[in-house]
JSON list of C-alpha atoms in Angstrom, two decimals:
[
{"chain": "N", "resi": 6, "resn": "UNK", "atom": "CA", "xyz": [-8.66, -30.27, -10.17]},
{"chain": "N", "resi": 7, "resn": "UNK", "atom": "CA", "xyz": [-9.33, -28.59, -6.87]},
{"chain": "N", "resi": 8, "resn": "UNK", "atom": "CA", "xyz": [-8.44, -24.91, -6.70]},
{"chain": "N", "resi": 9, "resn": "UNK", "atom": "CA", "xyz": [-8.83, -24.56, -2.95]},
{"chain": "N", "resi": 10, "resn": "UNK", "atom": "CA", "xyz": [-5.25, -25.54, -1.97]},
{"chain": "N", "resi": 11, "resn": "UNK", "atom": "CA", "xyz": [-3.74, -23.41, -4.73]},
{"chain": "N", "resi": 12, "resn": "UNK", "atom": "CA", "xyz": [-5.82, -20.38, -3.75]},
{"chain": "N", "resi": 13, "resn": "UNK", "atom": "CA", "xyz": [-5.05, -20.95, -0.08]},
{"chain": "N", "resi": 14, "resn": "UNK", "atom": "CA", "xyz": [-1.30, -20.99, -0.67]},
{"chain": "N", "resi": 15, "resn": "UNK", "atom": "CA", "xyz": [-1.58, -18.00, -2.99]},
{"chain": "N", "resi": 16, "resn": "UNK", "atom": "CA", "xyz": [-3.59, -16.11, -0.36]},
{"chain": "N", "resi": 17, "resn": "UNK", "atom": "CA", "xyz": [-1.05, -16.95, 2.34]},
{"chain": "N", "resi": 18, "resn": "UNK", "atom": "CA", "xyz": [1.78, -15.76, 0.08]},
{"chain": "N", "resi": 19, "resn": "UNK", "atom": "CA", "xyz": [-0.03, -12.48, -0.55]},
{"chain": "N", "resi": 20, "resn": "UNK", "atom": "CA", "xyz": [-0.77, -12.16, 3.18]},
{"chain": "N", "resi": 21, "resn": "UNK", "atom": "CA", "xyz": [2.89, -12.67, 4.11]},
{"chain": "N", "resi": 22, "resn": "UNK", "atom": "CA", "xyz": [4.07, -10.15, 1.51]},
{"chain": "N", "resi": 23, "resn": "UNK", "atom": "CA", "xyz": [1.40, -7.71, 2.73]},
{"chain": "N", "resi": 24, "resn": "UNK", "atom": "CA", "xyz": [2.68, -7.91, 6.31]},
{"chain": "N", "resi": 25, "resn": "UNK", "atom": "CA", "xyz": [6.30, -7.46, 5.27]},
{"chain": "N", "resi": 26, "resn": "UNK", "atom": "CA", "xyz": [5.56, -4.60, 2.87]},
{"chain": "N", "resi": 27, "resn": "UNK", "atom": "CA", "xyz": [3.32, -2.87, 5.43]},
{"chain": "N", "resi": 28, "resn": "UNK", "atom": "CA", "xyz": [6.09, -3.00, 7.99]},
{"chain": "N", "resi": 29, "resn": "UNK", "atom": "CA", "xyz": [8.71, -1.72, 5.54]},
{"chain": "N", "resi": 30, "resn": "UNK", "atom": "CA", "xyz": [6.37, 0.93, 4.16]},
{"chain": "N", "resi": 31, "resn": "UNK", "atom": "CA", "xyz": [5.51, 2.40, 7.53]},
{"chain": "N", "resi": 32, "resn": "UNK", "atom": "CA", "xyz": [8.95, 2.14, 9.12]},
{"chain": "N", "resi": 33, "resn": "UNK", "atom": "CA", "xyz": [11.18, 3.05, 6.18]},
{"chain": "N", "resi": 34, "resn": "UNK", "atom": "CA", "xyz": [9.34, 4.75, 3.36]},
{"chain": "N", "resi": 35, "resn": "UNK", "atom": "CA", "xyz": [6.74, 6.88, 5.10]},
{"chain": "N", "resi": 36, "resn": "UNK", "atom": "CA", "xyz": [9.17, 7.93, 7.82]},
{"chain": "N", "resi": 37, "resn": "UNK", "atom": "CA", "xyz": [11.74, 9.03, 5.20]},
{"chain": "N", "resi": 38, "resn": "UNK", "atom": "CA", "xyz": [9.14, 10.87, 3.12]},
{"chain": "N", "resi": 39, "resn": "UNK", "atom": "CA", "xyz": [7.71, 12.67, 6.18]},
{"chain": "N", "resi": 40, "resn": "UNK", "atom": "CA", "xyz": [11.18, 13.83, 7.26]},
{"chain": "N", "resi": 41, "resn": "UNK", "atom": "CA", "xyz": [11.93, 15.15, 3.77]},
{"chain": "N", "resi": 42, "resn": "UNK", "atom": "CA", "xyz": [8.52, 16.85, 3.56]},
{"chain": "N", "resi": 43, "resn": "UNK", "atom": "CA", "xyz": [9.11, 18.58, 6.90]},
{"chain": "N", "resi": 44, "resn": "UNK", "atom": "CA", "xyz": [12.40, 19.95, 5.54]},
{"chain": "N", "resi": 45, "resn": "UNK", "atom": "CA", "xyz": [10.37, 21.53, 2.70]},
{"chain": "N", "resi": 46, "resn": "UNK", "atom": "CA", "xyz": [7.89, 23.00, 5.18]},
{"chain": "N", "resi": 47, "resn": "UNK", "atom": "CA", "xyz": [5.06, 20.58, 4.37]},
{"chain": "N", "resi": 48, "resn": "UNK", "atom": "CA", "xyz": [3.83, 18.55, 7.30]},
{"chain": "N", "resi": 49, "resn": "UNK", "atom": "CA", "xyz": [2.31, 15.06, 7.23]},
{"chain": "N", "resi": 50, "resn": "UNK", "atom": "CA", "xyz": [-1.47, 14.71, 7.36]},
{"chain": "N", "resi": 51, "resn": "UNK", "atom": "CA", "xyz": [-2.87, 15.90, 10.68]},
{"chain": "N", "resi": 52, "resn": "UNK", "atom": "CA", "xyz": [-5.66, 13.29, 10.57]},
{"chain": "N", "resi": 53, "resn": "UNK", "atom": "CA", "xyz": [-3.16, 10.41, 10.72]},
{"chain": "N", "resi": 54, "resn": "UNK", "atom": "CA", "xyz": [-2.24, 9.92, 14.36]},
{"chain": "N", "resi": 55, "resn": "UNK", "atom": "CA", "xyz": [0.29, 7.15, 13.87]},
{"chain": "N", "resi": 56, "resn": "UNK", "atom": "CA", "xyz": [-2.11, 4.30, 13.11]},
{"chain": "N", "resi": 57, "resn": "UNK", "atom": "CA", "xyz": [-1.03, 4.03, 9.49]},
{"chain": "N", "resi": 58, "resn": "UNK", "atom": "CA", "xyz": [-4.21, 5.34, 7.93]},
{"chain": "N", "resi": 59, "resn": "UNK", "atom": "CA", "xyz": [-2.23, 7.42, 5.45]},
{"chain": "N", "resi": 60, "resn": "UNK", "atom": "CA", "xyz": [-0.26, 4.43, 4.10]},
{"chain": "N", "resi": 61, "resn": "UNK", "atom": "CA", "xyz": [-2.72, 3.72, 1.29]},
{"chain": "N", "resi": 62, "resn": "UNK", "atom": "CA", "xyz": [-2.69, 7.40, 0.30]},
{"chain": "N", "resi": 63, "resn": "UNK", "atom": "CA", "xyz": [1.10, 7.36, 0.16]},
{"chain": "N", "resi": 64, "resn": "UNK", "atom": "CA", "xyz": [1.04, 4.18, -1.98]},
{"chain": "N", "resi": 65, "resn": "UNK", "atom": "CA", "xyz": [-1.37, 5.71, -4.48]},
{"chain": "N", "resi": 66, "resn": "UNK", "atom": "CA", "xyz": [0.61, 8.97, -4.56]},
{"chain": "N", "resi": 67, "resn": "UNK", "atom": "CA", "xyz": [3.84, 7.08, -5.29]},
{"chain": "N", "resi": 68, "resn": "UNK", "atom": "CA", "xyz": [2.40, 4.78, -7.96]},
{"chain": "N", "resi": 69, "resn": "UNK", "atom": "CA", "xyz": [-0.25, 6.78, -9.82]},
{"chain": "N", "resi": 70, "resn": "UNK", "atom": "CA", "xyz": [0.50, 10.27, -11.14]},
{"chain": "N", "resi": 71, "resn": "UNK", "atom": "CA", "xyz": [-3.16, 11.07, -11.77]},
{"chain": "N", "resi": 72, "resn": "UNK", "atom": "CA", "xyz": [-3.88, 10.66, -8.06]},
{"chain": "N", "resi": 73, "resn": "UNK", "atom": "CA", "xyz": [-1.36, 13.35, -7.09]},
{"chain": "N", "resi": 74, "resn": "UNK", "atom": "CA", "xyz": [-3.36, 16.14, -8.72]},
{"chain": "N", "resi": 75, "resn": "UNK", "atom": "CA", "xyz": [-6.78, 15.33, -7.25]},
{"chain": "N", "resi": 76, "resn": "UNK", "atom": "CA", "xyz": [-5.76, 14.62, -3.68]},
{"chain": "N", "resi": 77, "resn": "UNK", "atom": "CA", "xyz": [-7.21, 17.16, -1.24]},
{"chain": "N", "resi": 78, "resn": "UNK", "atom": "CA", "xyz": [-6.31, 15.40, 2.01]},
{"chain": "N", "resi": 79, "resn": "UNK", "atom": "CA", "xyz": [-2.60, 16.23, 1.76]},
{"chain": "N", "resi": 80, "resn": "UNK", "atom": "CA", "xyz": [-0.13, 17.46, -0.82]},
{"chain": "N", "resi": 81, "resn": "UNK", "atom": "CA", "xyz": [0.68, 14.26, -2.69]},
{"chain": "N", "resi": 82, "resn": "UNK", "atom": "CA", "xyz": [3.15, 15.97, -5.03]},
{"chain": "N", "resi": 83, "resn": "UNK", "atom": "CA", "xyz": [5.71, 16.06, -2.22]},
{"chain": "N", "resi": 84, "resn": "UNK", "atom": "CA", "xyz": [5.21, 12.36, -1.54]},
{"chain": "N", "resi": 85, "resn": "UNK", "atom": "CA", "xyz": [6.15, 11.51, -5.12]},
{"chain": "N", "resi": 86, "resn": "UNK", "atom": "CA", "xyz": [8.97, 14.05, -5.10]},
{"chain": "N", "resi": 87, "resn": "UNK", "atom": "CA", "xyz": [10.68, 12.56, -2.05]},
{"chain": "N", "resi": 88, "resn": "UNK", "atom": "CA", "xyz": [9.98, 8.88, -2.76]},
{"chain": "N", "resi": 89, "resn": "UNK", "atom": "CA", "xyz": [13.11, 6.85, -3.46]},
{"chain": "N", "resi": 90, "resn": "UNK", "atom": "CA", "xyz": [13.10, 3.99, -5.99]},
{"chain": "N", "resi": 91, "resn": "UNK", "atom": "CA", "xyz": [13.03, 1.44, -3.15]},
{"chain": "N", "resi": 92, "resn": "UNK", "atom": "CA", "xyz": [9.97, 3.22, -1.73]},
{"chain": "N", "resi": 93, "resn": "UNK", "atom": "CA", "xyz": [8.19, 2.79, -5.05]},
{"chain": "N", "resi": 94, "resn": "UNK", "atom": "CA", "xyz": [9.09, -0.92, -5.12]},
{"chain": "N", "resi": 95, "resn": "UNK", "atom": "CA", "xyz": [7.76, -1.41, -1.58]},
{"chain": "N", "resi": 96, "resn": "UNK", "atom": "CA", "xyz": [4.60, 0.50, -2.52]},
{"chain": "N", "resi": 97, "resn": "UNK", "atom": "CA", "xyz": [4.11, -1.68, -5.61]},
{"chain": "N", "resi": 98, "resn": "UNK", "atom": "CA", "xyz": [4.57, -4.89, -3.60]},
{"chain": "N", "resi": 99, "resn": "UNK", "atom": "CA", "xyz": [2.09, -3.57, -1.03]},
{"chain": "N", "resi": 100, "resn": "UNK", "atom": "CA", "xyz": [-0.47, -2.69, -3.71]},
{"chain": "N", "resi": 101, "resn": "UNK", "atom": "CA", "xyz": [-0.10, -6.02, -5.54]},
{"chain": "N", "resi": 102, "resn": "UNK", "atom": "CA", "xyz": [-0.35, -8.04, -2.33]},
{"chain": "N", "resi": 103, "resn": "UNK", "atom": "CA", "xyz": [-3.52, -6.24, -1.18]},
{"chain": "N", "resi": 104, "resn": "UNK", "atom": "CA", "xyz": [-5.09, -6.62, -4.62]},
{"chain": "N", "resi": 105, "resn": "UNK", "atom": "CA", "xyz": [-4.09, -10.29, -4.77]},
{"chain": "N", "resi": 106, "resn": "UNK", "atom": "CA", "xyz": [-5.54, -10.99, -1.33]},
{"chain": "N", "resi": 107, "resn": "UNK", "atom": "CA", "xyz": [-8.85, -9.39, -2.29]},
{"chain": "N", "resi": 108, "resn": "UNK", "atom": "CA", "xyz": [-9.05, -11.35, -5.55]},
{"chain": "N", "resi": 109, "resn": "UNK", "atom": "CA", "xyz": [-8.17, -14.64, -3.79]},
{"chain": "N", "resi": 110, "resn": "UNK", "atom": "CA", "xyz": [-10.80, -14.05, -1.12]},
{"chain": "N", "resi": 111, "resn": "UNK", "atom": "CA", "xyz": [-13.44, -13.24, -3.74]},
{"chain": "N", "resi": 112, "resn": "UNK", "atom": "CA", "xyz": [-12.66, -16.41, -5.70]},
{"chain": "N", "resi": 113, "resn": "UNK", "atom": "CA", "xyz": [-12.61, -18.56, -2.56]},
{"chain": "N", "resi": 114, "resn": "UNK", "atom": "CA", "xyz": [-15.95, -17.10, -1.45]},
{"chain": "N", "resi": 115, "resn": "UNK", "atom": "CA", "xyz": [-17.45, -17.65, -4.90]},
{"chain": "N", "resi": 116, "resn": "UNK", "atom": "CA", "xyz": [-16.36, -21.29, -5.06]},
{"chain": "N", "resi": 117, "resn": "UNK", "atom": "CA", "xyz": [-17.41, -21.92, -1.48]},
{"chain": "N", "resi": 118, "resn": "UNK", "atom": "CA", "xyz": [-20.98, -20.93, -2.35]},
{"chain": "N", "resi": 119, "resn": "UNK", "atom": "CA", "xyz": [-21.07, -23.59, -5.11]},
{"chain": "N", "resi": 120, "resn": "UNK", "atom": "CA", "xyz": [-20.19, -26.48, -2.77]}
]
């Protein structure tokens, strides 16, 4: 049985869900969280100039409670405080799709070296 077509379709599925979740995360979730943080007097990271570099930090702050304590780049406690349930779902889909793409690419690269 050839795994290449299965892995290709799986990779494309993860890629599509990554694009959709990235768009929703940046346009809906991060925008909402930043507005709520500004109301509390905490401003978004100054090092993120709108290119979406803080998206992965927001995802980790929403999903993993241990990450909120050790983060020195910005106050991650406010990210988790203002995240809605739909924001956490979008963050989880984003995290799973990125992880799935990386795993698929590693497996494809490994099998490609055998042939």
